[in-house]
mmCIF file of C-alpha atoms in Angstrom:
data_model
loop_
_atom_site.group_PDB
_atom_site.id
_atom_site.type_symbol
_atom_site.label_atom_id
_atom_site.label_comp_id
_atom_site.label_asym_id
_atom_site.label_seq_id
_atom_site.Cartn_x
_atom_site.Cartn_y
_atom_site.Cartn_z
ATOM 1 C CA MET A 1 -7.617 25.172 18.707
ATOM 2 C CA ASP A 2 -7.006 28.467 16.865
ATOM 3 C CA ASP A 3 -9.564 31.110 17.879
ATOM 4 C CA LEU A 4 -8.799 32.956 14.622
ATOM 5 C CA GLN A 5 -10.447 30.363 12.401
ATOM 6 C CA PRO A 6 -12.850 31.890 9.831
ATOM 7 C CA GLY A 7 -16.419 32.170 11.064
ATOM 8 C CA ARG A 8 -15.515 32.803 14.709
ATOM 9 C CA ARG A 9 -16.665 35.980 16.468
ATOM 10 C CA VAL A 10 -13.735 37.357 18.406
ATOM 11 C CA VAL A 11 -12.260 40.324 20.224
ATOM 12 C CA ILE A 12 -8.707 41.056 19.061
ATOM 13 C CA ARG A 13 -6.299 43.352 20.883
ATOM 14 C CA TYR A 14 -3.527 44.474 18.558
ATOM 15 C CA SER A 15 -0.686 46.982 18.427
ATOM 16 C CA LEU A 16 -1.106 49.936 16.105
ATOM 17 C CA GLU A 17 2.512 49.759 15.018
ATOM 18 C CA PRO A 18 4.835 46.727 14.727
ATOM 19 C CA GLY A 19 6.695 46.120 17.966
ATOM 20 C CA ASP A 20 4.789 48.803 19.905
ATOM 21 C CA THR A 21 2.858 47.198 22.783
ATOM 22 C CA HIS A 22 1.852 50.528 24.349
ATOM 23 C CA SER A 23 -0.332 51.903 21.536
ATOM 24 C CA THR A 24 -3.078 49.321 21.119
ATOM 25 C CA SER A 25 -6.643 48.995 19.939
ATOM 26 C CA ASP A 26 -9.434 46.412 20.226
ATOM 27 C CA ALA A 27 -11.580 45.056 17.399
ATOM 28 C CA LEU A 28 -14.794 43.030 17.696
ATOM 29 C CA GLY A 29 -16.029 41.093 14.698
ATOM 30 C CA VAL A 30 -16.246 37.857 12.749
ATOM 31 C CA VAL A 31 -13.110 36.372 11.221
ATOM 32 C CA THR A 32 -13.561 36.143 7.442
ATOM 33 C CA SER A 33 -10.120 34.820 6.510
ATOM 34 C CA ALA A 34 -6.819 34.081 8.226
ATOM 35 C CA ASP A 35 -3.374 32.889 7.232
ATOM 36 C CA GLU A 36 0.118 33.023 8.718
ATOM 37 C CA ALA A 37 0.550 36.681 7.789
ATOM 38 C CA VAL A 38 -2.778 38.487 8.312
ATOM 39 C CA VAL A 39 -6.256 38.118 9.763
ATOM 40 C CA ASP A 40 -9.335 39.740 8.198
ATOM 41 C CA ILE A 41 -12.424 40.423 10.299
ATOM 42 C CA ASP A 42 -15.799 42.043 9.626
ATOM 43 C CA THR A 43 -16.615 44.692 12.239
ATOM 44 C CA LYS A 44 -19.515 47.134 12.601
ATOM 45 C CA ARG A 45 -17.243 49.795 11.096
ATOM 46 C CA GLY A 46 -16.357 47.633 8.113
ATOM 47 C CA PRO A 47 -13.662 45.098 7.187
ATOM 48 C CA LEU A 48 -10.349 45.250 9.056
ATOM 49 C CA ARG A 49 -7.037 43.571 8.227
ATOM 50 C CA ILE A 50 -4.615 42.938 11.122
ATOM 51 C CA PRO A 51 -1.057 41.638 10.635
ATOM 52 C CA ARG A 52 -0.513 38.497 12.724
ATOM 53 C CA PRO A 53 2.682 39.798 14.426
ATOM 54 C CA GLN A 54 0.713 42.782 15.811
ATOM 55 C CA ILE A 55 -1.970 40.620 17.488
ATOM 56 C CA LEU A 56 -1.526 40.653 21.264
ATOM 57 C CA LEU A 57 -4.651 38.878 22.532
ATOM 58 C CA VAL A 58 -7.575 36.955 21.062
ATOM 59 C CA HIS A 59 -10.778 36.063 22.882
ATOM 60 C CA GLU A 60 -13.672 34.215 21.253
ATOM 61 C CA VAL A 61 -17.134 35.545 22.107
ATOM 62 C CA PRO A 62 -20.639 34.143 21.470
ATOM 63 C CA PRO A 63 -22.739 35.328 18.524
ATOM 64 C CA ALA A 64 -24.302 38.768 18.931
ATOM 65 C CA PRO A 65 -27.740 38.730 20.633
ATOM 66 C CA THR A 66 -30.768 39.844 18.639
ATOM 67 C CA ARG A 67 -32.740 41.134 21.639
ATOM 68 C CA SER A 68 -32.606 41.243 25.429
ATOM 69 C CA GLY A 69 -33.131 38.073 27.435
ATOM 70 C CA ARG A 70 -31.359 34.902 28.488
ATOM 71 C CA THR A 71 -28.426 33.940 26.249
ATOM 72 C CA HIS A 72 -29.954 30.792 24.790
ATOM 73 C CA GLU A 73 -33.172 32.618 23.917
ATOM 74 C CA ILE A 74 -31.814 35.661 22.073
ATOM 75 C CA VAL A 75 -29.432 34.335 19.412
ATOM 76 C CA SER A 76 -30.719 34.451 15.835
ATOM 77 C CA ALA A 77 -31.733 31.374 13.863
ATOM 78 C CA VAL A 78 -28.876 31.838 11.395
ATOM 79 C CA ASP A 79 -26.284 32.008 14.187
ATOM 80 C CA LEU A 80 -27.734 28.876 15.773
ATOM 81 C CA ARG A 81 -27.426 27.129 12.415
ATOM 82 C CA ARG A 82 -23.808 28.324 12.145
ATOM 83 C CA ILE A 83 -23.001 26.855 15.557
ATOM 84 C CA SER A 84 -24.747 23.574 14.824
ATOM 85 C CA ALA A 85 -22.966 23.252 11.463
ATOM 86 C CA ALA A 86 -19.558 23.932 13.026
ATOM 87 C CA ALA A 87 -20.008 20.886 15.266
ATOM 88 C CA TRP A 88 -20.435 18.518 12.306
ATOM 89 C CA LEU A 89 -18.211 19.670 9.441
ATOM 90 C CA PRO A 90 -16.845 17.234 6.834
ATOM 91 C CA ALA A 91 -13.481 17.703 5.151
ATOM 92 C CA ASP A 92 -15.047 18.729 1.833
ATOM 93 C CA VAL A 93 -16.620 22.171 2.381
ATOM 94 C CA SER A 94 -16.815 25.329 0.324
ATOM 95 C CA TRP A 95 -18.455 28.742 0.620
ATOM 96 C CA LEU A 96 -20.598 29.796 -2.322
ATOM 97 C CA HIS A 97 -20.191 33.559 -2.658
ATOM 98 C CA VAL A 98 -19.728 35.792 -5.660
ATOM 99 C CA GLU A 99 -16.372 37.106 -4.388
ATOM 100 C CA ASN A 100 -15.030 33.562 -3.998
ATOM 101 C CA LEU A 101 -16.088 32.778 -7.566
ATOM 102 C CA ARG A 102 -14.314 35.895 -8.837
ATOM 103 C CA ASN A 103 -11.103 34.954 -7.062
ATOM 104 C CA GLU A 104 -11.261 31.287 -8.091
ATOM 105 C CA GLY A 105 -8.067 30.311 -9.856
ATOM 106 C CA GLY A 106 -6.646 33.836 -9.683
ATOM 107 C CA GLU A 107 -3.294 34.989 -8.349
ATOM 108 C CA SER A 108 -5.016 36.753 -5.449
ATOM 109 C CA ASP A 109 -6.251 33.511 -3.837
ATOM 110 C CA ALA A 110 -3.366 33.280 -1.353
ATOM 111 C CA GLU A 111 -3.733 36.922 -0.402
ATOM 112 C CA ILE A 112 -7.518 37.124 -0.106
ATOM 113 C CA GLY A 113 -8.375 33.604 0.979
ATOM 114 C CA LEU A 114 -11.816 32.021 0.990
ATOM 115 C CA LEU A 115 -14.479 34.317 2.404
ATOM 116 C CA GLN A 116 -16.508 32.576 5.092
ATOM 117 C CA LYS A 117 -19.881 33.912 3.997
ATOM 118 C CA GLY A 118 -22.608 33.041 1.551
ATOM 119 C CA TRP A 119 -23.906 29.465 1.352
ATOM 120 C CA LEU A 120 -22.001 26.665 3.068
ATOM 121 C CA LEU A 121 -21.591 23.623 0.809
ATOM 122 C CA ARG A 122 -20.861 20.310 2.575
ATOM 123 C CA SER A 123 -20.029 16.889 1.162
ATOM 124 C CA SER A 124 -18.992 13.657 2.856
ATOM 125 C CA ASP A 125 -18.736 9.933 2.148
ATOM 126 C CA SER A 126 -20.944 9.412 5.177
ATOM 127 C CA ALA A 127 -24.689 9.310 4.622
ATOM 128 C CA THR A 128 -25.528 12.034 7.126
ATOM 129 C CA ARG A 129 -27.641 14.845 5.742
ATOM 130 C CA ARG A 130 -25.895 17.382 7.981
ATOM 131 C CA ALA A 131 -22.627 16.652 6.167
ATOM 132 C CA ASN A 132 -24.190 16.462 2.702
ATOM 133 C CA SER A 133 -26.243 19.595 2.224
ATOM 134 C CA CYS A 134 -26.037 23.286 1.436
ATOM 135 C CA LEU A 135 -26.748 25.706 4.287
ATOM 136 C CA PRO A 136 -27.699 29.284 3.328
ATOM 137 C CA VAL A 137 -25.994 31.563 5.873
ATOM 138 C CA THR A 138 -25.703 34.998 4.254
ATOM 139 C CA ASP A 139 -26.532 36.459 0.855
ATOM 140 C CA SER A 140 -24.397 34.708 -1.756
ATOM 141 C CA GLY A 141 -24.401 37.748 -4.017
ATOM 142 C CA LEU A 142 -25.567 35.544 -6.897
ATOM 143 C CA GLY A 143 -29.326 35.765 -6.560
ATOM 144 C CA TRP A 144 -31.579 32.858 -5.614
ATOM 145 C CA GLU A 145 -31.787 31.151 -9.017
ATOM 146 C CA GLN A 146 -28.123 31.467 -9.987
ATOM 147 C CA GLY A 147 -27.128 30.399 -6.485
ATOM 148 C CA LEU A 148 -29.243 27.259 -6.710
ATOM 149 C CA ASP A 149 -27.757 26.536 -10.151
ATOM 150 C CA ALA A 150 -24.276 26.688 -8.599
ATOM 151 C CA VAL A 151 -25.293 24.400 -5.733
ATOM 152 C CA GLU A 152 -26.656 21.788 -8.121
ATOM 153 C CA GLU A 153 -23.492 21.914 -10.205
ATOM 154 C CA TRP A 154 -21.293 21.531 -7.091
ATOM 155 C CA TYR A 155 -23.098 18.355 -6.019
ATOM 156 C CA ARG A 156 -23.372 17.077 -9.586
ATOM 157 C CA ASN A 157 -19.574 17.282 -9.864
ATOM 158 C CA ARG A 158 -19.435 15.008 -6.791
ATOM 159 C CA GLN A 159 -22.040 12.645 -8.256
ATOM 160 C CA LYS A 160 -24.447 13.364 -5.418
ATOM 161 C CA PRO A 161 -28.014 14.626 -5.240
ATOM 162 C CA SER A 162 -28.458 18.320 -4.539
ATOM 163 C CA ARG A 163 -29.746 18.895 -1.002
ATOM 164 C CA ILE A 164 -30.510 22.212 0.743
ATOM 165 C CA GLN A 165 -31.008 22.703 4.479
ATOM 166 C CA ILE A 166 -33.667 25.392 4.819
ATOM 167 C CA TYR A 167 -34.877 26.721 8.167
ATOM 168 C CA SER A 168 -37.414 28.970 9.856
ATOM 169 C CA ALA A 169 -36.696 32.122 11.821
ATOM 170 C CA ASP A 170 -38.657 30.810 14.827
ATOM 171 C CA ASP A 171 -40.866 27.907 15.863
ATOM 172 C CA SER A 172 -43.071 28.147 12.786
ATOM 173 C CA SER A 173 -43.047 27.050 9.171
ATOM 174 C CA ALA A 174 -42.177 30.534 7.830
ATOM 175 C CA LEU A 175 -38.671 30.400 6.373
ATOM 176 C CA ALA A 176 -35.918 32.668 7.666
ATOM 177 C CA PRO A 177 -34.867 35.551 5.364
ATOM 178 C CA GLU A 178 -31.594 33.747 4.632
ATOM 179 C CA CYS A 179 -33.437 31.051 2.655
ATOM 180 C CA GLU A 180 -37.018 32.233 2.030
ATOM 181 C CA GLY A 181 -36.346 33.028 -1.629
ATOM 182 C CA LEU A 182 -35.475 29.387 -2.267
ATOM 183 C CA ALA A 183 -38.958 28.028 -1.506
ATOM 184 C CA PRO A 184 -40.620 28.625 -4.916
ATOM 185 C CA LEU A 185 -37.489 27.515 -6.786
ATOM 186 C CA LEU A 186 -37.168 24.284 -4.843
ATOM 187 C CA SER A 187 -40.821 23.478 -5.457
ATOM 188 C CA ALA A 188 -40.549 24.243 -9.181
ATOM 189 C CA ARG A 189 -37.449 22.058 -9.562
ATOM 190 C CA GLY A 190 -38.965 19.028 -7.890
ATOM 191 C CA TYR A 191 -37.272 19.139 -4.488
ATOM 192 C CA SER A 192 -38.996 17.221 -1.684
ATOM 193 C CA PRO A 193 -38.713 18.323 1.965
ATOM 194 C CA SER A 194 -37.778 15.938 4.758
ATOM 195 C CA GLU A 195 -39.524 15.608 8.085
ATOM 196 C CA ALA A 196 -38.889 18.698 10.188
ATOM 197 C CA VAL A 197 -35.903 18.810 12.529
ATOM 198 C CA LEU A 198 -36.380 20.935 15.645
ATOM 199 C CA LEU A 199 -33.529 22.955 17.128
ATOM 200 C CA LEU A 200 -33.833 23.333 20.893
ATOM 201 C CA THR A 201 -31.732 25.540 23.152
ATOM 202 C CA GLY A 202 -31.342 25.613 26.900
ATOM 203 C CA SER A 203 -29.301 26.698 29.876
ATOM 204 C CA THR A 204 -26.499 24.300 30.832
ATOM 205 C CA THR A 205 -27.021 25.020 34.539
ATOM 206 C CA GLU A 206 -30.731 24.296 34.292
ATOM 207 C CA ALA A 207 -30.149 21.091 32.290
ATOM 208 C CA ALA A 208 -27.526 19.903 34.808
ATOM 209 C CA ASP A 209 -30.406 19.880 37.306
ATOM 210 C CA GLY A 210 -28.254 20.273 40.408
ATOM 211 C CA ALA A 211 -25.212 18.285 39.215
ATOM 212 C CA SER A 212 -22.035 20.348 39.670
ATOM 213 C CA ASN A 213 -19.934 17.857 37.690
ATOM 214 C CA PRO A 214 -20.644 14.915 35.351
ATOM 215 C CA ALA A 215 -20.219 12.244 38.030
ATOM 216 C CA GLU A 216 -23.005 13.758 40.146
ATOM 217 C CA ALA A 217 -25.469 13.241 37.288
ATOM 218 C CA ALA A 218 -25.273 9.438 37.479
ATOM 219 C CA ALA A 219 -28.528 7.590 38.079
ATOM 220 C CA PRO A 220 -28.652 4.696 40.585
ATOM 221 C CA GLY A 221 -26.669 1.710 39.335
ATOM 222 C CA LEU A 222 -24.817 3.752 36.721
ATOM 223 C CA ILE A 223 -21.449 5.459 36.483
ATOM 224 C CA ILE A 224 -20.645 8.376 34.185
ATOM 225 C CA ASP A 225 -17.510 8.415 32.056
ATOM 226 C CA VAL A 226 -16.141 11.340 30.030
ATOM 227 C CA ALA A 227 -13.638 10.474 27.292
ATOM 228 C CA ASP A 228 -11.881 12.247 24.414
ATOM 229 C CA ALA A 229 -12.618 9.479 21.921
ATOM 230 C CA PRO A 230 -15.451 7.003 21.313
ATOM 231 C CA THR A 231 -14.995 3.244 21.636
ATOM 232 C CA PRO A 232 -15.944 0.499 19.146
ATOM 233 C CA GLU A 233 -18.992 -0.027 21.364
ATOM 234 C CA HIS A 234 -20.120 3.529 20.632
ATOM 235 C CA PHE A 235 -19.780 3.080 16.872
ATOM 236 C CA ALA A 236 -21.659 -0.216 17.010
ATOM 237 C CA ALA A 237 -24.516 1.475 18.881
ATOM 238 C CA TRP A 238 -24.677 4.422 16.472
ATOM 239 C CA THR A 239 -24.755 2.036 13.528
ATOM 240 C CA SER A 240 -27.525 -0.118 14.985
ATOM 241 C CA GLN A 241 -29.649 2.847 16.063
ATOM 242 C CA ARG A 242 -29.281 4.909 12.927
ATOM 243 C CA SER A 243 -31.854 7.520 11.964
ATOM 244 C CA PRO A 244 -32.398 9.177 8.554
ATOM 245 C CA GLY A 245 -30.244 12.139 9.601
ATOM 246 C CA ASP A 246 -27.439 10.179 11.248
ATOM 247 C CA ALA A 247 -26.898 7.086 9.103
ATOM 248 C CA PRO A 248 -23.143 6.415 9.382
ATOM 249 C CA GLY A 249 -22.436 5.398 5.771
ATOM 250 C CA SER A 250 -18.669 5.156 5.231
ATOM 251 C CA ASP A 251 -17.051 4.077 8.527
ATOM 252 C CA GLU A 252 -13.939 6.188 7.952
ATOM 253 C CA SER A 253 -15.898 9.294 6.982
ATOM 254 C CA PHE A 254 -18.344 8.912 9.862
ATOM 255 C CA ARG A 255 -15.434 8.523 12.286
ATOM 256 C CA GLY A 256 -13.926 11.747 10.940
ATOM 257 C CA LEU A 257 -17.183 13.601 11.613
ATOM 258 C CA ILE A 258 -17.557 12.153 15.093
ATOM 259 C CA GLU A 259 -13.961 12.762 16.160
ATOM 260 C CA ALA A 260 -13.905 16.479 15.419
ATOM 261 C CA ASP A 261 -11.317 18.981 16.570
ATOM 262 C CA GLN A 262 -11.171 19.564 20.292
ATOM 263 C CA PRO A 263 -12.976 20.342 22.446
ATOM 264 C CA CYS A 264 -15.074 17.292 21.579
ATOM 265 C CA GLU A 265 -15.913 14.711 24.238
ATOM 266 C CA PHE A 266 -18.096 11.677 24.757
ATOM 267 C CA VAL A 267 -20.249 11.300 27.844
ATOM 268 C CA THR A 268 -21.295 7.719 28.592
ATOM 269 C CA ALA A 269 -23.412 6.035 31.237
ATOM 270 C CA TYR A 270 -22.218 2.521 32.090
ATOM 271 C CA ALA A 271 -23.927 -0.154 34.156
ATOM 272 C CA GLU A 272 -21.569 -1.943 36.542
ATOM 273 C CA HIS A 273 -21.928 -5.708 36.995
ATOM 274 C CA PRO A 274 -21.051 -7.920 40.005
ATOM 275 C CA ASP A 275 -18.073 -9.429 38.165
ATOM 276 C CA GLY A 276 -16.514 -5.987 37.725
ATOM 277 C CA SER A 277 -17.400 -5.636 34.061
ATOM 278 C CA ARG A 278 -19.517 -2.843 32.714
ATOM 279 C CA SER A 279 -21.734 -2.249 29.685
ATOM 280 C CA MET A 280 -22.727 0.927 27.920
ATOM 281 C CA VAL A 281 -26.292 2.032 28.538
ATOM 282 C CA ALA A 282 -26.418 5.532 27.028
ATOM 283 C CA ALA A 283 -24.036 8.052 25.491
ATOM 284 C CA CYS A 284 -23.813 11.381 23.696
ATOM 285 C CA ARG A 285 -21.259 13.547 21.946
ATOM 286 C CA VAL A 286 -20.523 17.031 23.304
ATOM 287 C CA VAL A 287 -18.840 19.739 21.221
ATOM 288 C CA GLU A 288 -18.024 23.302 22.218
ATOM 289 C CA ARG A 289 -18.319 25.885 19.446
ATOM 290 C CA SER A 290 -18.548 29.693 19.714
ATOM 291 C CA LYS A 291 -18.911 29.404 23.496
ATOM 292 C CA TRP A 292 -21.960 27.183 23.022
ATOM 293 C CA GLY A 293 -22.355 23.492 23.755
ATOM 294 C CA VAL A 294 -23.695 21.268 20.966
ATOM 295 C CA ILE A 295 -25.094 17.882 21.979
ATOM 296 C CA THR A 296 -25.298 15.258 19.225
ATOM 297 C CA ASN A 297 -25.550 11.498 18.730
ATOM 298 C CA LEU A 298 -27.559 10.744 21.864
ATOM 299 C CA ILE A 299 -28.232 7.006 22.090
ATOM 300 C CA THR A 300 -29.767 4.687 24.708
ATOM 301 C CA ARG A 301 -29.897 0.907 24.691
ATOM 302 C CA PRO A 302 -33.395 0.003 23.476
ATOM 303 C CA ASP A 303 -33.928 -2.561 26.241
ATOM 304 C CA LEU A 304 -32.929 -0.081 28.963
ATOM 305 C CA ARG A 305 -34.875 2.996 27.956
ATOM 306 C CA ARG A 306 -37.075 4.943 30.386
ATOM 307 C CA ARG A 307 -34.774 4.080 33.305
ATOM 308 C CA GLY A 308 -33.021 7.437 33.584
ATOM 309 C CA ALA A 309 -29.843 6.640 31.638
ATOM 310 C CA GLY A 310 -30.495 9.116 28.812
ATOM 311 C CA ARG A 311 -31.399 11.820 31.294
ATOM 312 C CA ALA A 312 -28.258 11.112 33.303
ATOM 313 C CA VAL A 313 -26.074 11.464 30.204
ATOM 314 C CA VAL A 314 -27.653 14.776 29.171
ATOM 315 C CA ARG A 315 -27.365 16.149 32.721
ATOM 316 C CA ALA A 316 -23.719 15.070 32.812
ATOM 317 C CA ALA A 317 -23.038 16.733 29.446
ATOM 318 C CA ALA A 318 -24.655 19.955 30.673
ATOM 319 C CA ALA A 319 -22.653 19.845 33.919
ATOM 320 C CA LEU A 320 -19.448 19.355 31.913
ATOM 321 C CA LEU A 321 -20.221 22.436 29.823
ATOM 322 C CA ALA A 322 -21.256 24.528 32.823
ATOM 323 C CA GLN A 323 -17.949 23.678 34.549
ATOM 324 C CA ARG A 324 -16.162 25.338 31.625
ATOM 325 C CA GLY A 325 -18.254 28.459 31.776
ATOM 326 C CA VAL A 326 -20.408 27.540 28.771
ATOM 327 C CA ARG A 327 -23.848 28.841 29.630
ATOM 328 C CA SER A 328 -25.960 27.683 26.670
ATOM 329 C CA TYR A 329 -26.380 24.559 24.571
ATOM 330 C CA LEU A 330 -28.336 23.449 21.531
ATOM 331 C CA VAL A 331 -29.525 20.151 20.129
ATOM 332 C CA ASP A 332 -31.187 19.165 16.824
ATOM 333 C CA ILE A 333 -33.962 16.570 17.159
ATOM 334 C CA GLU A 334 -36.218 15.096 14.491
ATOM 335 C CA VAL A 335 -39.838 16.027 15.109
ATOM 336 C CA GLY A 336 -40.841 12.362 15.352
ATOM 337 C CA ASN A 337 -38.357 11.597 18.120
ATOM 338 C CA GLU A 338 -40.818 12.123 20.971
ATOM 339 C CA ALA A 339 -38.591 10.513 23.610
ATOM 340 C CA SER A 340 -35.682 12.909 23.039
ATOM 341 C CA LEU A 341 -37.981 15.909 22.719
ATOM 342 C CA GLY A 342 -39.655 15.019 25.996
ATOM 343 C CA LEU A 343 -36.309 14.511 27.733
ATOM 344 C CA PHE A 344 -34.826 17.870 26.738
ATOM 345 C CA THR A 345 -38.095 19.689 27.389
ATOM 346 C CA THR A 346 -38.206 18.415 30.972
ATOM 347 C CA LEU A 347 -34.665 19.762 31.398
ATOM 348 C CA GLY A 348 -35.775 23.248 30.377
ATOM 349 C CA ALA A 349 -34.951 23.334 26.659
ATOM 350 C CA THR A 350 -37.315 25.077 24.253
ATOM 351 C CA VAL A 351 -37.797 24.863 20.486
ATOM 352 C CA ARG A 352 -36.223 27.844 18.724
ATOM 353 C CA HIS A 353 -36.768 26.989 15.074
ATOM 354 C CA ARG A 354 -37.270 24.212 12.520
ATOM 355 C CA SER A 355 -35.225 23.033 9.574
ATOM 356 C CA TRP A 356 -35.895 20.762 6.617
ATOM 357 C CA TYR A 357 -33.659 19.013 4.101
ATOM 358 C CA ALA A 358 -34.986 19.634 0.624
ATOM 359 C CA GLU A 359 -33.611 17.052 -1.815
ATOM 360 C CA GLN A 360 -33.874 17.006 -5.567
ATOM 361 C CA GLY A 361 -35.767 13.972 -6.812
#
């Protein structure tokens, strides 16, 4: 996986002159665009363009902390939303920003590329809200009303309802600065908010609860399996246990969302039977983005809940991440899902903020 993909926060070591490996410099920032010739990054000192042939080393780093404290407790709400979104991206995405609109259709497109800032527009044939909503990330440069007009037009062109994912800065109902100006507009235009979705973060070591590898997290009578791809049994379970935010919709589109770019793995707890066969009891999807772990699509067989299988899978996922040096993870859980909230809370996770999907009626 290319660490120079737009949106990633990286440290780049590069030569100051072509072919000179002795005179070098380091740059820390967020990649805004990249092609085969150059890479553009935003740094504290301003934008920087680095020719690809002069890049000597690239290292991805987590989002910048907003205050002192443990890693999973100090990252901003907008960076947590960035990480969560990166783990569930459809093929049809676009960034709504005034500079992108100015360059649209111009000869400078190939040179400038699509700036990875503004509002992230997502569309998919699946029915998942995460893949069919606009996420305000940074100022679009258009103003709140003109920005919302552009969002509605983008979804109208795809014959879909306009949907905005708005979120709070902390565990309250007060919207984050990145989307607070949308509230009165959404209300005036007849948008209705969904049930709240809570974003929880935690330490992978704490969630592993003593397990140094996935196998050690297995509960009695279960075995843990880690695979690069889901099985038909997984898809059948996700379809039967759908929730408003994870309804599969189009099988092909849902499969594309689930089977994202690596690293993406599936942790499953199986029950072994006397005849040597086994059956799936619980499973989850684990994605690594920006040096964070993102846990999604946690499922447990309804007739085998409250027997430790879900806990075993989450502990195994956390142990897998901790083995790789990933110290923090996040998970989005609907506020009404008391079982999942209770599970992650007992493993040390805490609620960092809330989000809602506002949909035009």
